[in-house]
XYZ file of N, CA and C in Angstrom:
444
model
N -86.884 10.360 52.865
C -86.371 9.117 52.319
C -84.964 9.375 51.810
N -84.324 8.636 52.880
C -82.670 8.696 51.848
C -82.121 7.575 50.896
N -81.555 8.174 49.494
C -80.993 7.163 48.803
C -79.428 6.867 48.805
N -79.549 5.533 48.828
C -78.163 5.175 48.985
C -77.231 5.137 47.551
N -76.078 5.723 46.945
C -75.323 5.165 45.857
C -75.718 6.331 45.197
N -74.564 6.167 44.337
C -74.382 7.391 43.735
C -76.139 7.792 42.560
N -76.067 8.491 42.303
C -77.512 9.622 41.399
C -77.579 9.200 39.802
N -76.238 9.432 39.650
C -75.948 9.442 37.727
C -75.048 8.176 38.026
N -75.139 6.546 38.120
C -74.007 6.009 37.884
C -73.583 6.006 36.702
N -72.296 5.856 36.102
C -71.830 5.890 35.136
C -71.130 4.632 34.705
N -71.548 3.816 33.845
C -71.235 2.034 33.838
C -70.220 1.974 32.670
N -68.893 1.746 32.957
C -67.942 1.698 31.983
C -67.650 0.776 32.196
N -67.804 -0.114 31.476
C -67.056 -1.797 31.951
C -65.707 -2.133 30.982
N -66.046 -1.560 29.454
C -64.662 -1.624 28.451
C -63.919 -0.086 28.266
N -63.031 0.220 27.796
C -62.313 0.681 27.201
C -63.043 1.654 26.175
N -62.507 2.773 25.560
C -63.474 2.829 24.926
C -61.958 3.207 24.029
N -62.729 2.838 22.264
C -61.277 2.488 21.723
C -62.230 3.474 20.206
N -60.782 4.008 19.597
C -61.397 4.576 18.370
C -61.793 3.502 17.387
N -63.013 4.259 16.442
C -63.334 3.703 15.637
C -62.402 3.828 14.468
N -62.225 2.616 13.779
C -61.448 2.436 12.578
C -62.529 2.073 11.785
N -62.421 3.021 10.334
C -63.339 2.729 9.081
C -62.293 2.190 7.482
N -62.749 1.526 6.758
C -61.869 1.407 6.020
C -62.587 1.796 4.870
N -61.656 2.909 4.033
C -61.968 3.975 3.056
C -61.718 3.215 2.012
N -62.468 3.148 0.950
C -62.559 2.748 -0.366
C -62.559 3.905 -1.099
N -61.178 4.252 -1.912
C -61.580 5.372 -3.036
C -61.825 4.844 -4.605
N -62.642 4.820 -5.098
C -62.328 5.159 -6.774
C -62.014 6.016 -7.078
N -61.079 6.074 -8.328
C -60.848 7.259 -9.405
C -62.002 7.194 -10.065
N -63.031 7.551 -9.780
C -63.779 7.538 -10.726
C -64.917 8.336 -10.410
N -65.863 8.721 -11.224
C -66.842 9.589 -10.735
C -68.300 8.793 -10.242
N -69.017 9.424 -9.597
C -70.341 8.705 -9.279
C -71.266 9.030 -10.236
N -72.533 8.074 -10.416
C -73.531 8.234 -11.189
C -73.530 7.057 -12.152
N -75.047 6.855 -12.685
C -75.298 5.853 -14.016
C -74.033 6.441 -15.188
N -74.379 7.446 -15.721
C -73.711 8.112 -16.657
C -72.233 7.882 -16.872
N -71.702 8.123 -15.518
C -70.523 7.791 -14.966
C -69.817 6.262 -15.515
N -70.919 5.487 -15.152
C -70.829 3.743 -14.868
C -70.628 3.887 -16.416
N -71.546 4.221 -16.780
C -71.871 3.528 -18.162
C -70.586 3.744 -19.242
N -70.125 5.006 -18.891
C -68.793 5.438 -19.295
C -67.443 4.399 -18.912
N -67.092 4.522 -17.855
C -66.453 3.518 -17.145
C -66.445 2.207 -17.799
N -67.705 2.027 -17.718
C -67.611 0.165 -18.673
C -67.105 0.255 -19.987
N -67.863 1.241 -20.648
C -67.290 1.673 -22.083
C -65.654 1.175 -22.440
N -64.890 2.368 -21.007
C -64.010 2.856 -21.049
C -62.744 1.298 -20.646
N -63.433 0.574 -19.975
C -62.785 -0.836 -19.528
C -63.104 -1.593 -21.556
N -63.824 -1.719 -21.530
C -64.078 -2.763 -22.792
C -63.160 -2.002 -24.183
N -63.353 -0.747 -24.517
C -61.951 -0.761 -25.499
C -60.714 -0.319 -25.056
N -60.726 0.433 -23.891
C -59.235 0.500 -24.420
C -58.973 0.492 -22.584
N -58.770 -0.401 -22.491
C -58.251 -0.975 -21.291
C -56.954 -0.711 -20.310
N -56.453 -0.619 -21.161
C -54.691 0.098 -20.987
C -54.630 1.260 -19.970
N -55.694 2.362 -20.878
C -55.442 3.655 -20.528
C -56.682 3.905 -19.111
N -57.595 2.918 -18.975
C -58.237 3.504 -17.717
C -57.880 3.446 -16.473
N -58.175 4.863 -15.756
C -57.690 5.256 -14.953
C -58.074 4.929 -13.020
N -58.780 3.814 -12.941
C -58.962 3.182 -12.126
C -58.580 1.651 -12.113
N -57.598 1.267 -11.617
C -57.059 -0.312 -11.375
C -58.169 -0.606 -10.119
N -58.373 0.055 -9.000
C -59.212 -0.647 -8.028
C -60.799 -1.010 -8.628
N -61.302 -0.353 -9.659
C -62.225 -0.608 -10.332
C -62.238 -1.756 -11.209
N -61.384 -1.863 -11.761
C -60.714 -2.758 -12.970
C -60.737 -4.449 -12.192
N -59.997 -4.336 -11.236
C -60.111 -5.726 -10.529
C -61.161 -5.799 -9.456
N -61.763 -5.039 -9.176
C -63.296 -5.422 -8.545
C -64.198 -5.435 -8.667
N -64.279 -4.891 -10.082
C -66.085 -4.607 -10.544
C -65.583 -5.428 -12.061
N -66.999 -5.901 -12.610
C -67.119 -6.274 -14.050
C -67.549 -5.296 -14.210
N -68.221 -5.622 -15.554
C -68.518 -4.416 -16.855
C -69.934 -3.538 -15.741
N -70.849 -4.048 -14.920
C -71.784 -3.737 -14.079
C -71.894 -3.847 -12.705
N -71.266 -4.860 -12.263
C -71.209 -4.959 -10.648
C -70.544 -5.110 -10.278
N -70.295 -5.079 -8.650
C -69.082 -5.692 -7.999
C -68.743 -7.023 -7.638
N -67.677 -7.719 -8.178
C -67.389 -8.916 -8.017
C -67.657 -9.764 -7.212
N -68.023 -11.139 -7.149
C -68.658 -11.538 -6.237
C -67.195 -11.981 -4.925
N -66.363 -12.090 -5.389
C -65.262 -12.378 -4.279
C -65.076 -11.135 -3.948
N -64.991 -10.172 -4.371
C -64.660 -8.907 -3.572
C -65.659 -8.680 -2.592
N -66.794 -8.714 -2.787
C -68.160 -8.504 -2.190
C -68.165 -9.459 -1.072
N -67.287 -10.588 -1.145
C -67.226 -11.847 0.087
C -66.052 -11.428 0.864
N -64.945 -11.004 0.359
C -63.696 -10.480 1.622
C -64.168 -9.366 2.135
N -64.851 -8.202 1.264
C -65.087 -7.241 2.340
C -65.958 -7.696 3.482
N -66.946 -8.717 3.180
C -67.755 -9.108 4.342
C -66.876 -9.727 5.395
N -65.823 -10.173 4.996
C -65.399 -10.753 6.121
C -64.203 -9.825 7.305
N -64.192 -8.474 6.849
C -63.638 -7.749 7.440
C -64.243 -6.837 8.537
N -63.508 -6.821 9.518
C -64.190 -6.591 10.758
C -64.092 -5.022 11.281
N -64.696 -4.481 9.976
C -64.301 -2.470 10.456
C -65.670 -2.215 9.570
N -66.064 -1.358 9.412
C -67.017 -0.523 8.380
C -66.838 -0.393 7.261
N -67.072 -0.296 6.663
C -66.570 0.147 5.232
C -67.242 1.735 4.628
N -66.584 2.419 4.267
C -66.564 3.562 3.657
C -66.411 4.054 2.150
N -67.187 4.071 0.931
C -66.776 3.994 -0.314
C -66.904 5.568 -0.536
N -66.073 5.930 -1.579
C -66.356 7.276 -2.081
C -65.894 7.111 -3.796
N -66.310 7.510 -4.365
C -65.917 8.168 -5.717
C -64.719 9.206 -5.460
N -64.657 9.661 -6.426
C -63.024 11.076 -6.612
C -63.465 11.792 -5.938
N -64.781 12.499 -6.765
C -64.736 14.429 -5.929
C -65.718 13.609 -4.722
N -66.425 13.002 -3.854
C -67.097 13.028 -2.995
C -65.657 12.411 -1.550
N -64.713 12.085 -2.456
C -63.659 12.096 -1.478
C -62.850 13.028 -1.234
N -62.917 13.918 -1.559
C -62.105 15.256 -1.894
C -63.204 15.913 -1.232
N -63.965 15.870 -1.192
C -65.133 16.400 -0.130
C -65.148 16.298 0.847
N -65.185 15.393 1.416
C -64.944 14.697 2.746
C -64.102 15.185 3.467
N -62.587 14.536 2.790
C -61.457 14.395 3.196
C -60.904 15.616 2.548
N -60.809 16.816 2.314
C -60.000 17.500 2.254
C -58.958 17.691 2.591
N -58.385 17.008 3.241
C -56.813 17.543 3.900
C -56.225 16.099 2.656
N -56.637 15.274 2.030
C -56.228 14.225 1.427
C -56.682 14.367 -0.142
N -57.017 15.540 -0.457
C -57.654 16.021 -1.736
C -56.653 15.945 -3.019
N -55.544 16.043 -2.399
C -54.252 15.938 -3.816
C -54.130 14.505 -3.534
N -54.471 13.409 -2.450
C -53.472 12.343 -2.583
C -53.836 11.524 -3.776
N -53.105 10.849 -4.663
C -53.297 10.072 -5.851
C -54.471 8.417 -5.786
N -55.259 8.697 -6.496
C -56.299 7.824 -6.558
C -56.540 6.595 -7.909
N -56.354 5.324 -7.762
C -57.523 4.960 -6.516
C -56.434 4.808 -5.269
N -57.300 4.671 -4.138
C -56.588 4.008 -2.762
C -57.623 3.564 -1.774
N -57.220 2.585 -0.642
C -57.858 2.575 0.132
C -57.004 2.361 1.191
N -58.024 2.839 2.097
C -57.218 3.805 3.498
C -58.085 3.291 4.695
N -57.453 3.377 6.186
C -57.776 3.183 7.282
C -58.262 4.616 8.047
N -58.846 4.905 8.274
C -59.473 6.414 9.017
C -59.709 5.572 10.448
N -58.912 6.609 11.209
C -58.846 6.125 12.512
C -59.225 7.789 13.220
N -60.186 8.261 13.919
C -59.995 9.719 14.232
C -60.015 10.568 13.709
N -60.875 10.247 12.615
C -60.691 11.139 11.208
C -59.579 11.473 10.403
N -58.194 10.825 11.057
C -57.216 10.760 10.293
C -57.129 9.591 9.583
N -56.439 9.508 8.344
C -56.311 8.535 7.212
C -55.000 7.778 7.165
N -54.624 6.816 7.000
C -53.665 6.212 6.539
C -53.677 5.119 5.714
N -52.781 4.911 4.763
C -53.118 4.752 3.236
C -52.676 3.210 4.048
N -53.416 2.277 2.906
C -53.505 0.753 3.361
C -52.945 0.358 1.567
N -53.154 0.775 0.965
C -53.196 0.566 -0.679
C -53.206 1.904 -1.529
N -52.309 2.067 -1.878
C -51.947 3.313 -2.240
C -51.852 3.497 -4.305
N -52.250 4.437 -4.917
C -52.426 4.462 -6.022
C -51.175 3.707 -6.993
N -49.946 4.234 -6.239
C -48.289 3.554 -6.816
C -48.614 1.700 -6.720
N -49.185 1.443 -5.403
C -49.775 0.020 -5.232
C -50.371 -0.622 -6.265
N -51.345 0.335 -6.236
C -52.392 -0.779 -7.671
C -51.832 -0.557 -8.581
N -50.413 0.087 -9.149
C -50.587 -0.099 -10.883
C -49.668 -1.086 -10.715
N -49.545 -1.646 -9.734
C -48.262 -3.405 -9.707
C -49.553 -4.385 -9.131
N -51.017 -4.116 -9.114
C -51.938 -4.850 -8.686
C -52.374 -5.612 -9.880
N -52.379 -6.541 -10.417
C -53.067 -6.904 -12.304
C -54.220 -7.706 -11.907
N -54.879 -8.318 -10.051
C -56.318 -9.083 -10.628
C -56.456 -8.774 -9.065
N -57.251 -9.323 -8.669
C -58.353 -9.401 -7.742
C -57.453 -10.031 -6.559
N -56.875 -10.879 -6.879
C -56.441 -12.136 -6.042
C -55.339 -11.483 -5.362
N -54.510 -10.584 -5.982
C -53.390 -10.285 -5.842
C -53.894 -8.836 -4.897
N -54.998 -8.382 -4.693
C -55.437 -6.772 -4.310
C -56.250 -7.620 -3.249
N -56.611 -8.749 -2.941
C -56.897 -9.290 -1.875
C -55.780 -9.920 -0.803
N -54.792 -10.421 -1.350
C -53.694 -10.926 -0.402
C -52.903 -9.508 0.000
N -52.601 -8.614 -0.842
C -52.091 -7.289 -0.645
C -52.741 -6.772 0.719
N -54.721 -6.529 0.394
C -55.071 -6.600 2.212
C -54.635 -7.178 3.005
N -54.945 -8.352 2.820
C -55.072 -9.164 4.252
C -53.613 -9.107 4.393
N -52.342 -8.907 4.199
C -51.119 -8.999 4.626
C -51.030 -7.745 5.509
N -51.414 -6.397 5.154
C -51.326 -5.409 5.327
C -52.519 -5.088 6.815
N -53.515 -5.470 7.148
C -54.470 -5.471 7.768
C -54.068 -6.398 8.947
N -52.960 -7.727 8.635
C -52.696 -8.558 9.275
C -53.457 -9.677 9.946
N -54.141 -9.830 8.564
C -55.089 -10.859 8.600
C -54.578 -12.284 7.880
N -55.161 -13.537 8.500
C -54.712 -15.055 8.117
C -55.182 -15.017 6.848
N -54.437 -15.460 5.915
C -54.483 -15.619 4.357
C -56.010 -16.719 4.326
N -56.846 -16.941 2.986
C -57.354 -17.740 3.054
C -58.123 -18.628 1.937
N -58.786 -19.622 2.044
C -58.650 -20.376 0.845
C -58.363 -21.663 1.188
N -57.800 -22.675 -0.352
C -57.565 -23.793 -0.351
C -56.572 -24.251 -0.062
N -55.616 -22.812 -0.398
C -54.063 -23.069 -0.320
C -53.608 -22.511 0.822
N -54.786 -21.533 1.757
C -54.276 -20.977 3.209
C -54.070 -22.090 4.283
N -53.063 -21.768 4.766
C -52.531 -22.404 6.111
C -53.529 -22.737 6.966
N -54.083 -23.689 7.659
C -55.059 -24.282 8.648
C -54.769 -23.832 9.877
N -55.169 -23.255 10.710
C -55.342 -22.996 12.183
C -56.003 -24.170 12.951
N -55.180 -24.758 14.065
C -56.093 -25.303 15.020
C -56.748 -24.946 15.756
């Protein structure tokens, strides 16, 4: 019995394109203990804590509910780390200044929001249009421009 066509076909119909993840760092450490500190550390003395990406996306316990709605609407993965579990990871990015969040394309990183960034970031609104400009995404809302 002879067969006709190739044995192993091999069906490539797209492209095959790297994956892009988008890195979420806190300055901050992981754990309850951690949190509980952190909130502490937001409610008196506000000034001096050392996470702005925390500051405008989380309350005293969770993550904001608009933050929690733009990341859904972004079309990559998402990747969160604390300080040292990013310094873990990413070692070759272990000195870079935190918080930030970054594009990993190939296991290489490139900063999307950079620590110098957030201390000119003061709310939510402003660390959301900062993405989507940067990502090159349509602004959005009441006051965003309408697409036909």
């Amino acid at each position: 019995m002879s067969r006709t066509g190739p044995i192993n076909p091999i069906i490539a119909l797209e492209p095959v394109t790297p994956m892009k993840r988008l890195v979420i760092v806190y300055n901050a450490n992981a754990g309850m203990v951690a949190g509980v500190m952190d909130s502490v550390h937001k409610l008196v003395s506000p000034a001096t804590y050392p996470c702005q990406l925390c500051a405008v996306t989380y309350g005293l316990a969770r993550m904001r509910r608009e933050w929690r709605a733009f990341l859904a609407e972004l079309d990559m993965p998402l990747l969160f780390h604390h300080r040292p579990d990013f310094r873990a990871t990413f070692p070759q990015a272990a000195d870079w200044p935190l918080p930030l969040v970054a594009v990993e394309a190939d296991g290489e990183l490139t900063t999307l929001v950079s620590a110098a960034d957030f201390a000119a970031i003061p709310d939510l609104a402003t660390l959301i249009a900062t993405m989507r400009a940067r990502l090159g995404m349509a602004a959005a809302g009441p006051d965003a421009p309408k697409s036909d």
